[in-house]
Amino acid sequence: MEKNLALVLLLSPFVGFLFNIFFGKKVSRTISGTIGTLTVVVSFLLSICFFAQLNQNGKPFEISLFDWIQVSNFKLDFGVLLDQLSLLWLLFVTGIGSLIHLYSISYMHDDENMHKFFAYLNLFVFFMITLVVGSNLLVMFIGWEGVGLCSYLLIGFWYKNQPYNDAAKKAFIMNRIGDLGFLIGIFILGSLFSTLNFTELKQTLTNLNFTTTTIPILLGIAALCLFIGACGKSAQLPLYTWLPDAMAGPTPVSALIHAATMVTAGIFMVTRMNFLFDLTPDVQNIIAIVGALTALVAASIGLLQNDIKKVLAYSTVSQLGLMFLALGLGAYTVAVFHVITHAFFKACLFLGSGSVIHGLHGEQDMRKMGGLRKAMPITFWTMMISTLAIAGIFPFAGFWSKDEILMVAFEHNKVLWIVASIASIMTAFYMFRLMYLTFFKDFRGTNEQKHHLHESPSLITIPLVILAILAAIGGAINLPGSMWLNHFMEPILSGKHEAHHLGTQEYMLMGIALAGALIGIIWANAKYIKQSFVPKEDSEIVGLNKTIYNKYYVDEFYTFLIVRPVNSLANFFRTTLEPALGKVVFSLGTAANGLGTQGKKLQNGNIGLYLFAFVIGVCAIISYLFITHTAQ
């Protein structure tokens, strides 16, 4: 029974994909969207069932579907592991995924390829479920590659727009760089321990005695390679530039990628492999440093962006950096806590931005917005709640999870705590900058846009309301005192308990974090409300602001260092080397053809010529034998 239910949980979105691919165009758009949504809802309901059973008896579900690979002493099955970590992920992947599907029924209703959009969305959720429930690294890798493929299909969904195609290709290629590192890490672990099963790897590494010096070194290389894979998927330095560009696709795609699915895969993988990373403290230090730097760099870029979705995109990169900071400090539960709360408020913010864009008929530049709170009250209040959450304002969800990260950073490394705190202040500033420019003061768009301003349909606003409620109360899963999430995650983390006992220092740190968030809000209020400042046009931005606005020219640096040399090499092959080799090959062919033509003349059907050639041949053979015999 459990096996059958697990298969339904896994395959239900895939059934939705098949339906929409083969029959979606033959039915109405509403039916296509409804079927796509219901298949994800089925997975969500089954996730709740498995979660309730696990919460009741505490025993994970490890189900082998079939034997997959057996080479010498290496054996691997295609299995499903439903434990505390995977079920937590499933709840928000399928839950938020269901809301995004529901939202998309209205948002994409006028698109002629709506059935294809829902097919890709369903396939995305299917591969994310595969990634999460896989019982070994190779099954995880199938889901890992699958979400990369779906991101390419969805980011470039409006393929007639060339920048969208470029963003899709960029996401796909940069993820392949990280995936190569992930593969190398898998190969090392497989060759060392003859298994990739998570349970077996954990048991082996827990009981491992380091009798040689090579095993710790290889474990460190494997852990570093896995982290490189996580950097690609979860957009950490230096492989982060694809994620801000990924917002080019339809807004539901941005919400799905940034909040619930793809970018959380790296956090999930590192948490799943915590028993490996605990044995490699040097790699953990690298993870913490990279995470802190990513949080700071991305937050600083978000300060000056004017595209509403691009601000949220850099916000995602920054928040992911904070999660990796927690992972690098060994606070896995804290990172998972922030993943969950971030999923709530970031999904709400992206879907809210889509509601704004929908109301303004495609406008994304905040300089051409303003004064929308009266026309779009539900969108405004839901986004305001989520903004308070991401800024870390008490008592919203983001306050509790971000505060935990800052506490852990303060205990382990004061420098990283300072970096993370600065990034958090910047977050409060640019998020309220977004709110003030979008919803306050006077409307700065066209008269036609102003005339058509209206609140979005209920299929768009209902998911916003649900997500806003979760963003407000989601921190309750790990409040000080109960620490439910910490206790729930103990079996995954070998019994480690990461609870903070609130004392003078903890209250002081909470106060500092809250004060920092308020400073960011007051700073934004002074500039964009009291001074009524509107960002300048691109050509008018100068100095350091221009550098930050242009994202520190990292994309231009990558273009100069990698893209242009590769293109130049490809152009050299195409224009010089390939034609030269073609001439050589063509010349050989011409010579062979010429020899064949001459040889063909000998085959003219003249029996006298054949007899003459026969006599000449026999004479040559006799002469050769006579000469060689005489020489002896």
XYZ file of C-alpha atoms in Angstrom:
632
model
C 0.000 0.000 0.000
C 2.768 2.435 0.962
C 4.608 1.624 -2.252
C 1.525 2.321 -4.352
C 0.817 5.616 -2.570
C 4.454 6.676 -2.971
C 4.226 5.947 -6.696
C 1.047 8.031 -6.977
C 2.725 10.875 -5.066
C 5.688 10.744 -7.437
C 3.903 10.147 -10.739
C 0.769 12.272 -10.352
C 2.378 15.476 -11.747
C 3.917 13.381 -14.538
C 0.409 12.211 -15.502
C -0.586 15.892 -15.677
C 2.390 16.523 -17.939
C 1.395 13.680 -20.292
C -2.231 14.823 -20.383
C -1.371 18.404 -21.281
C 1.262 17.431 -23.842
C -0.984 14.994 -25.742
C -4.502 16.285 -25.075
C -4.076 19.827 -23.695
C -4.671 21.529 -27.029
C -7.848 19.533 -27.635
C -9.553 20.696 -24.438
C -10.295 24.179 -23.111
C -7.603 26.176 -21.359
C -9.542 26.042 -18.108
C -9.671 22.232 -18.196
C -5.994 22.052 -19.093
C -5.068 24.270 -16.134
C -7.451 22.501 -13.763
C -6.054 19.041 -14.583
C -2.496 20.337 -14.190
C -3.353 21.862 -10.817
C -5.246 18.845 -9.482
C -2.360 16.467 -10.201
C -0.085 18.555 -7.971
C -2.808 18.814 -5.308
C -2.957 14.985 -5.237
C 0.785 14.889 -4.486
C 0.295 17.513 -1.783
C -2.491 15.539 -0.084
C -0.423 12.340 -0.160
C 2.539 14.262 1.269
C 0.301 15.297 4.177
C -0.724 11.654 4.692
C 2.865 10.409 4.808
C 3.851 13.353 7.025
C 1.053 12.545 9.498
C 2.103 8.878 9.659
C 5.763 9.793 10.150
C 4.908 12.348 12.817
C 2.892 9.679 14.603
C 5.326 6.748 14.589
C 8.635 8.464 13.736
C 9.641 5.723 11.283
C 10.787 6.829 7.809
C 9.466 5.103 4.689
C 12.261 3.581 2.589
C 10.752 1.898 -0.472
C 12.695 0.097 -3.199
C 10.848 0.354 -6.511
C 13.171 -1.877 -8.563
C 16.798 -2.995 -8.903
C 18.601 -0.548 -11.133
C 22.391 -0.997 -11.411
C 24.690 -3.854 -10.409
C 28.344 -3.804 -11.444
C 30.777 -6.000 -9.486
C 30.251 -5.091 -5.815
C 28.399 -1.861 -6.661
C 24.633 -2.288 -6.404
C 21.996 0.412 -6.608
C 18.218 0.336 -6.624
C 15.703 2.942 -7.702
C 14.216 3.783 -4.343
C 12.139 6.329 -2.485
C 13.059 7.708 0.940
C 10.307 9.542 2.803
C 11.841 10.797 6.034
C 11.679 14.019 8.054
C 13.723 16.045 5.572
C 12.110 14.857 2.344
C 8.553 15.174 3.697
C 9.166 18.729 4.910
C 10.388 19.598 1.425
C 7.489 17.814 -0.211
C 4.961 19.784 1.821
C 6.105 23.177 0.602
C 7.132 22.026 -2.907
C 3.716 20.512 -3.617
C 1.759 22.945 -1.417
C 3.207 26.139 -2.849
C 3.396 24.439 -6.245
C -0.384 23.873 -6.086
C -0.989 27.555 -5.304
C 1.271 28.629 -8.184
C -0.610 26.289 -10.544
C -3.919 27.757 -9.343
C -2.553 31.276 -9.882
C -1.375 30.336 -13.381
C -4.891 29.329 -14.512
C -5.834 33.017 -14.478
C -2.421 34.561 -15.169
C -1.752 32.505 -18.325
C -5.344 32.157 -19.508
C -4.872 34.352 -22.585
C -1.727 32.534 -23.750
C -2.316 30.308 -26.765
C 0.206 27.749 -25.440
C -1.263 27.535 -21.952
C -1.484 23.721 -22.137
C 2.232 23.530 -22.875
C 2.968 25.869 -19.974
C 1.081 23.618 -17.551
C 2.803 20.560 -19.008
C 6.194 22.104 -18.253
C 5.058 23.184 -14.774
C 3.873 19.652 -14.009
C 7.125 18.185 -15.295
C 9.059 20.660 -13.137
C 7.206 19.549 -9.995
C 7.656 15.867 -10.949
C 11.422 16.225 -11.243
C 11.595 18.233 -8.008
C 9.699 15.471 -6.207
C 12.107 12.933 -7.724
C 15.050 14.972 -6.438
C 13.585 15.176 -2.952
C 12.374 11.594 -2.470
C 15.300 9.755 -4.089
C 16.935 7.272 -1.725
C 20.375 7.688 -3.282
C 22.522 10.293 -4.997
C 21.904 8.962 -8.499
C 18.108 9.185 -8.235
C 18.606 12.670 -6.790
C 20.767 13.503 -9.806
C 17.940 12.521 -12.191
C 15.673 15.057 -10.488
C 18.591 17.507 -10.317
C 19.046 17.420 -14.092
C 15.315 17.346 -14.698
C 14.646 20.636 -12.914
C 17.522 22.136 -14.911
C 15.845 21.045 -18.130
C 12.447 22.382 -17.026
C 13.964 25.714 -15.994
C 15.285 26.033 -19.550
C 11.867 25.240 -21.026
C 9.980 27.601 -18.696
C 12.362 30.576 -18.639
C 12.389 30.535 -22.438
C 8.661 29.781 -22.702
C 8.027 33.009 -24.626
C 10.706 31.981 -27.104
C 9.890 34.659 -29.672
C 11.568 37.160 -27.336
C 15.335 36.728 -27.821
C 16.379 37.953 -24.320
C 14.196 35.204 -22.835
C 15.992 32.626 -24.983
C 19.352 33.990 -23.842
C 18.281 33.818 -20.190
C 17.124 30.212 -20.648
C 20.400 29.169 -22.270
C 22.368 30.982 -19.574
C 20.501 29.146 -16.808
C 20.989 25.800 -18.527
C 24.723 26.241 -19.233
C 25.673 27.665 -15.821
C 23.848 24.825 -14.114
C 25.811 22.326 -16.198
C 29.031 23.762 -14.745
C 27.846 23.054 -11.213
C 26.407 19.689 -12.242
C 29.829 18.522 -13.425
C 31.136 19.122 -9.904
C 28.145 17.242 -8.475
C 28.861 14.275 -10.769
C 32.534 14.157 -9.780
C 31.518 14.115 -6.109
C 29.117 11.229 -6.805
C 31.853 9.273 -8.624
C 34.299 9.735 -5.740
C 31.808 8.568 -3.103
C 30.687 5.650 -5.268
C 34.256 4.465 -5.842
C 35.186 4.842 -2.157
C 32.197 3.107 -0.570
C 30.567 1.086 -3.406
C 27.198 2.642 -2.612
C 25.349 5.894 -3.143
C 22.424 5.081 -0.860
C 21.979 7.807 1.766
C 21.272 5.430 4.650
C 24.256 3.215 3.820
C 26.572 6.183 3.250
C 25.563 7.694 6.597
C 26.162 4.417 8.419
C 29.524 3.888 6.686
C 30.810 7.404 7.309
C 29.587 7.439 10.909
C 31.551 4.269 11.669
C 34.522 5.128 9.460
C 38.022 4.888 10.927
C 40.524 7.038 9.056
C 43.310 4.458 8.743
C 44.826 6.195 5.721
C 45.466 9.822 4.862
C 43.906 9.516 1.407
C 40.314 8.953 2.552
C 39.965 12.316 4.394
C 41.446 14.101 1.367
C 39.074 12.327 -1.037
C 36.128 13.046 1.262
C 37.099 16.720 1.268
C 37.296 16.758 -2.549
C 33.920 14.982 -2.789
C 32.301 17.440 -0.373
C 33.762 20.404 -2.263
C 32.504 19.003 -5.588
C 29.027 18.510 -4.152
C 29.095 22.096 -2.918
C 30.066 23.283 -6.422
C 26.929 21.528 -7.651
C 24.932 23.316 -4.952
C 26.481 26.655 -6.000
C 25.156 26.178 -9.520
C 21.663 25.098 -8.544
C 21.245 27.516 -5.624
C 22.973 30.480 -7.306
C 25.986 31.147 -5.094
C 29.153 32.994 -6.041
C 30.470 32.711 -8.708
C 27.614 30.799 -10.411
C 24.782 33.125 -9.391
C 24.247 35.302 -12.469
C 21.733 32.970 -14.095
C 19.110 33.359 -11.362
C 18.423 37.124 -11.710
C 18.040 36.584 -15.457
C 15.653 33.684 -14.813
C 12.965 36.190 -13.828
C 12.614 36.873 -17.568
C 10.108 34.019 -17.865
C 6.418 34.183 -16.892
C 5.924 35.268 -13.270
C 4.565 31.890 -12.018
C 7.819 30.350 -13.247
C 9.826 32.913 -11.279
C 7.832 32.085 -8.153
C 8.282 28.344 -8.650
C 12.029 28.587 -9.312
C 12.862 31.227 -6.694
C 10.623 30.098 -3.860
C 9.657 26.447 -3.860
C 11.726 24.268 -6.138
C 14.963 24.605 -8.023
C 17.032 26.994 -5.938
C 16.296 25.085 -2.733
C 17.813 21.914 -4.234
C 21.342 22.873 -3.177
C 20.231 23.501 0.421
C 18.410 20.172 0.411
C 21.410 18.249 -0.913
C 23.882 19.712 1.589
C 21.441 19.046 4.455
C 20.857 15.498 3.211
C 24.632 14.918 3.122
C 25.261 16.597 6.501
C 27.139 13.521 7.753
C 29.705 14.071 4.978
C 30.095 17.820 5.457
C 30.507 17.402 9.233
C 33.670 15.385 8.476
C 35.100 18.159 6.258
C 35.290 21.343 8.387
C 37.467 23.146 5.820
C 34.744 22.752 3.195
C 32.178 23.964 5.729
C 34.246 27.116 6.245
C 34.264 27.683 2.479
C 30.468 27.225 2.386
C 29.969 29.765 5.184
C 32.264 32.367 3.579
C 30.751 31.943 0.103
C 27.256 32.183 1.578
C 28.006 35.386 3.502
C 29.676 37.042 0.504
C 26.808 36.034 -1.788
C 24.291 37.526 0.657
C 26.186 40.833 0.773
C 26.943 41.157 -2.957
C 23.408 40.276 -4.067
C 21.818 42.577 -1.468
C 23.982 45.499 -2.600
C 22.969 44.945 -6.234
C 19.299 44.847 -5.218
C 19.575 48.362 -3.775
C 19.463 50.058 -7.191
C 17.500 47.751 -9.487
C 14.352 49.207 -11.021
C 12.716 46.088 -12.469
C 10.338 44.839 -9.761
C 11.099 41.183 -10.495
C 14.845 41.753 -10.678
C 14.823 43.253 -7.164
C 13.099 40.102 -5.934
C 15.533 37.935 -7.892
C 18.582 39.458 -6.200
C 16.722 39.195 -2.925
C 16.475 35.432 -3.531
C 20.214 35.163 -4.187
C 20.909 37.102 -0.986
C 18.563 34.963 1.128
C 20.093 31.795 -0.304
C 23.468 33.158 0.785
C 22.188 33.417 4.357
C 20.996 29.807 4.174
C 24.420 28.641 3.010
C 26.005 30.646 5.806
C 23.935 28.597 8.261
C 24.848 25.348 6.493
C 28.538 26.207 6.600
C 28.282 26.794 10.350
C 26.677 23.377 10.817
C 23.237 24.813 11.662
C 21.305 22.660 9.199
C 17.930 22.999 10.915
C 18.274 26.788 10.949
C 18.932 26.748 7.204
C 15.894 24.511 6.630
C 13.792 26.840 8.798
C 14.739 29.803 6.637
C 14.101 27.794 3.455
C 10.527 27.184 4.627
C 9.747 30.747 5.713
C 11.477 32.113 2.596
C 9.284 29.878 0.430
C 6.187 31.486 1.974
C 7.093 35.155 1.655
C 9.090 34.940 -1.584
C 6.328 33.048 -3.399
C 3.879 35.695 -2.191
C 6.162 38.518 -3.318
C 6.752 37.089 -6.789
C 3.085 36.283 -7.315
C 2.252 39.761 -5.974
C 4.645 41.326 -8.478
C 2.879 39.288 -11.164
C -0.432 40.734 -9.987
C 1.036 44.239 -10.334
C 2.418 43.456 -13.793
C -0.930 41.938 -14.761
C -2.716 45.095 -13.627
C -0.288 47.316 -15.572
C -0.446 45.194 -18.745
C 3.164 44.000 -18.645
C 4.938 46.988 -17.066
C 7.817 45.926 -14.757
C 9.726 49.193 -14.242
C 8.986 50.572 -10.751
C 9.780 54.085 -11.982
C 6.530 53.898 -13.965
C 4.386 52.649 -11.089
C 3.334 54.285 -7.807
C 0.035 54.838 -6.006
C -1.274 51.305 -6.603
C -2.365 50.494 -3.045
C -5.849 51.975 -3.492
C -6.461 50.267 -6.811
C -4.964 46.921 -5.726
C -5.554 46.632 -1.963
C -5.290 42.828 -1.666
C -2.053 42.756 -3.642
C -0.708 45.616 -1.539
C -1.488 44.138 1.867
C -0.298 40.639 1.030
C 2.971 41.995 -0.368
C 3.347 44.297 2.645
C 3.032 41.350 5.048
C 5.601 39.391 3.051
C 7.898 42.422 2.891
C 7.745 42.776 6.673
C 8.572 39.062 6.896
C 11.620 39.198 4.602
C 12.828 42.376 6.312
C 12.871 40.517 9.628
C 10.201 42.480 11.497
C 8.744 40.924 14.655
C 6.625 38.745 14.795
C 6.523 37.735 11.128
C 8.038 34.455 9.925
C 11.255 35.903 8.515
C 12.164 37.475 11.854
C 12.460 34.100 13.581
C 14.395 32.259 10.876
C 16.761 35.104 9.973
C 17.361 35.830 13.643
C 18.421 32.202 14.165
C 20.993 32.525 11.365
C 22.421 35.730 12.824
C 22.629 34.148 16.291
C 24.547 31.155 14.930
C 26.867 33.447 12.974
C 27.547 35.556 16.083
C 28.474 32.452 18.069
C 30.847 31.069 15.449
C 32.334 34.028 13.588
C 31.783 37.704 14.400
C 32.990 38.856 10.970
C 30.430 36.714 9.169
C 27.773 37.987 11.600
C 28.626 41.582 10.633
C 28.471 40.728 6.916
C 25.116 38.976 7.326
C 23.748 41.852 9.427
C 24.706 44.426 6.773
C 23.034 42.271 4.111
C 19.903 42.108 6.284
C 19.779 45.917 6.666
C 20.110 46.242 2.887
C 17.276 43.726 2.455
C 14.926 45.850 4.576
C 15.911 48.943 2.570
C 15.468 47.592 -0.959
C 12.269 45.711 -0.142
C 10.595 48.817 1.278
C 12.050 50.794 -1.624
C 10.117 48.359 -3.846
C 6.934 48.854 -1.818
C 7.201 52.641 -1.698
C 7.949 53.001 -5.425
C 5.180 50.578 -6.403
C 2.292 51.375 -4.057
C 2.819 54.856 -2.549
C 2.744 58.461 -3.775
C 1.246 59.294 -7.172
C 0.902 57.011 -10.159
C 3.712 57.611 -12.672
C 2.482 55.455 -15.558
C 0.448 56.375 -18.616
C -3.133 57.616 -18.534
C -4.244 54.470 -20.322
C -2.664 52.286 -17.629
C -4.231 54.473 -14.912
C -7.642 54.148 -16.500
C -7.456 50.335 -16.528
C -5.987 49.845 -13.028
C -7.867 47.146 -11.108
C -7.377 44.388 -8.574
C -6.468 40.995 -10.030
C -9.025 38.151 -10.296
C -9.693 35.860 -7.338
C -7.586 33.006 -8.767
C -4.607 35.342 -8.428
C -5.488 36.937 -5.087
C -6.489 33.737 -3.214
C -2.962 32.243 -3.420
C -1.606 35.643 -2.344
C -3.794 35.688 0.769
C -2.867 32.110 1.743
C 0.856 32.780 1.280
C 0.630 36.067 3.199
C -0.964 34.253 6.144
C 1.839 31.679 6.062
C 4.428 34.473 5.852
C 2.876 36.002 8.974
C 2.571 32.884 11.139
C 5.056 30.474 9.530
C 7.681 31.163 12.184
C 5.525 29.267 14.688
C 7.057 25.952 13.560
C 10.267 26.781 15.439
C 9.492 29.379 18.085
C 11.861 29.580 21.085
C 10.532 27.308 23.793
C 8.816 24.741 21.565
C 11.464 24.351 18.840
C 9.251 21.850 17.035
C 11.355 21.867 13.858
C 14.573 21.179 15.771
C 13.056 18.154 17.520
C 11.478 16.925 14.279
C 14.802 17.097 12.400
C 16.910 15.369 15.086
C 16.879 11.910 13.403
C 18.297 13.427 10.197
C 21.042 15.287 12.039
C 22.255 12.364 14.176
C 20.550 13.684 17.284
C 22.194 17.111 17.164
C 20.007 19.735 18.818
C 20.448 23.324 17.684
C 18.048 25.107 20.029
C 18.964 28.537 21.387
C 18.191 29.196 25.027
C 17.132 32.811 25.257
C 19.365 34.776 27.567
C 20.721 38.305 27.712
C 22.951 37.808 24.663
C 20.159 36.289 22.585
C 17.736 39.103 23.409
C 20.452 41.632 22.606
C 21.084 40.008 19.198
C 17.353 39.928 18.475
C 17.165 43.615 19.344
C 20.141 44.435 17.095
C 18.627 42.493 14.194
C 15.267 44.233 14.627
C 16.945 47.632 14.939
C 18.902 46.943 11.743
C 15.707 46.123 9.875
C 14.052 49.311 11.184
C 17.077 51.355 10.100
C 16.681 49.995 6.565
C 12.959 50.799 6.555
C 13.449 54.333 7.933
C 16.217 54.930 5.405
C 13.910 53.893 2.541
C 11.030 55.942 3.968
C 13.148 59.080 4.217
C 14.342 58.773 0.633
C 11.274 57.570 -1.254
C 8.376 58.939 0.833
C 9.591 62.124 2.506
C 11.908 63.187 -0.318
C 9.677 61.620 -3.008
C 12.805 60.421 -4.812
C 12.292 58.557 -8.077
C 15.277 56.614 -9.516
C 16.996 58.252 -12.441
C 17.021 56.991 -15.998
C 19.771 54.515 -16.820
C 21.853 57.066 -18.736
C 21.853 59.457 -15.753
C 23.301 56.971 -13.228
C 26.999 57.641 -12.595
C 29.867 56.684 -10.301
C 29.604 53.834 -7.820
C 25.845 53.703 -8.327
C 26.430 52.892 -11.983
C 28.772 50.046 -11.046
C 26.240 48.591 -8.609
C 23.341 49.144 -11.011
C 25.277 47.219 -13.664
C 25.798 44.365 -11.178
C 29.523 45.043 -10.732
C 29.941 44.154 -14.421
C 30.236 40.479 -13.508
C 28.326 39.427 -16.628
C 30.592 41.606 -18.748
C 33.631 40.047 -17.057
C 32.343 36.524 -17.793
C 31.657 37.580 -21.374
C 35.212 38.898 -21.751
C 36.902 35.993 -19.957
C 34.864 33.030 -21.202
C 32.160 33.788 -23.761
C 34.227 35.808 -26.248
C 37.250 33.444 -26.247
C 34.960 30.447 -26.735
C 33.073 32.235 -29.511
C 36.382 33.294 -31.116
C 37.669 29.716 -30.961
C 34.418 28.415 -32.437
C 34.589 31.085 -35.158
C 38.209 30.079 -35.936
C 37.160 26.443 -36.262
C 34.222 27.412 -38.471
C 35.955 29.902 -40.780
C 39.550 28.601 -40.916
C 40.193 25.125 -39.543
C 37.062 23.412 -40.816
C 37.407 24.718 -44.409
C 41.111 23.726 -44.390
C 40.336 20.226 -43.180
C 37.492 20.112 -45.661
C 39.918 20.882 -48.487
C 42.261 18.087 -47.330
C 39.422 15.600 -47.164
C 38.061 16.807 -50.509
C 41.519 16.492 -52.085
C 41.860 12.913 -50.869
C 38.454 12.180 -52.272
C 39.386 13.801 -55.606
C 42.607 11.743 -55.783
C 40.762 8.531 -55.031
C 38.153 9.408 -57.628
C 40.898 10.116 -60.218
C 42.640 6.814 -59.534
C 39.324 5.048 -59.819
C 38.611 6.738 -63.137
C 41.987 5.602 -64.538
C 41.563 2.109 -63.144
C 38.130 1.927 -64.702
C 39.679 2.397 -68.169
C 41.495 -0.919 -67.807
C 38.172 -2.704 -67.428
C 37.143 -2.134 -71.072
C 36.047 -5.682 -72.047
C 38.950 -6.243 -74.507
C 40.043 -9.897 -74.086
C 43.346 -9.263 -75.878
C 44.262 -6.581 -73.366
C 43.359 -8.910 -70.493
C 45.583 -11.682 -71.960
C 48.417 -9.217 -72.465
C 48.128 -8.082 -68.835
C 48.024 -11.741 -67.752
C 51.220 -12.565 -69.661
C 52.980 -9.470 -68.317
C 51.956 -10.448 -64.766
C 53.181 -14.057 -65.127
C 56.476 -12.852 -66.595
C 56.925 -10.428 -63.721
C 56.342 -13.186 -61.159
C 58.767 -15.611 -62.879
C 61.377 -12.877 -63.189
C 61.048 -12.056 -59.506
C 61.429 -15.724 -58.483
C 64.430 -16.190 -60.802
C 66.202 -13.084 -59.499
C 65.655 -13.946 -55.847
C 66.794 -17.585 -56.405
C 69.965 -16.454 -58.213
C 70.773 -14.018 -55.413
C 70.653 -16.829 -52.858
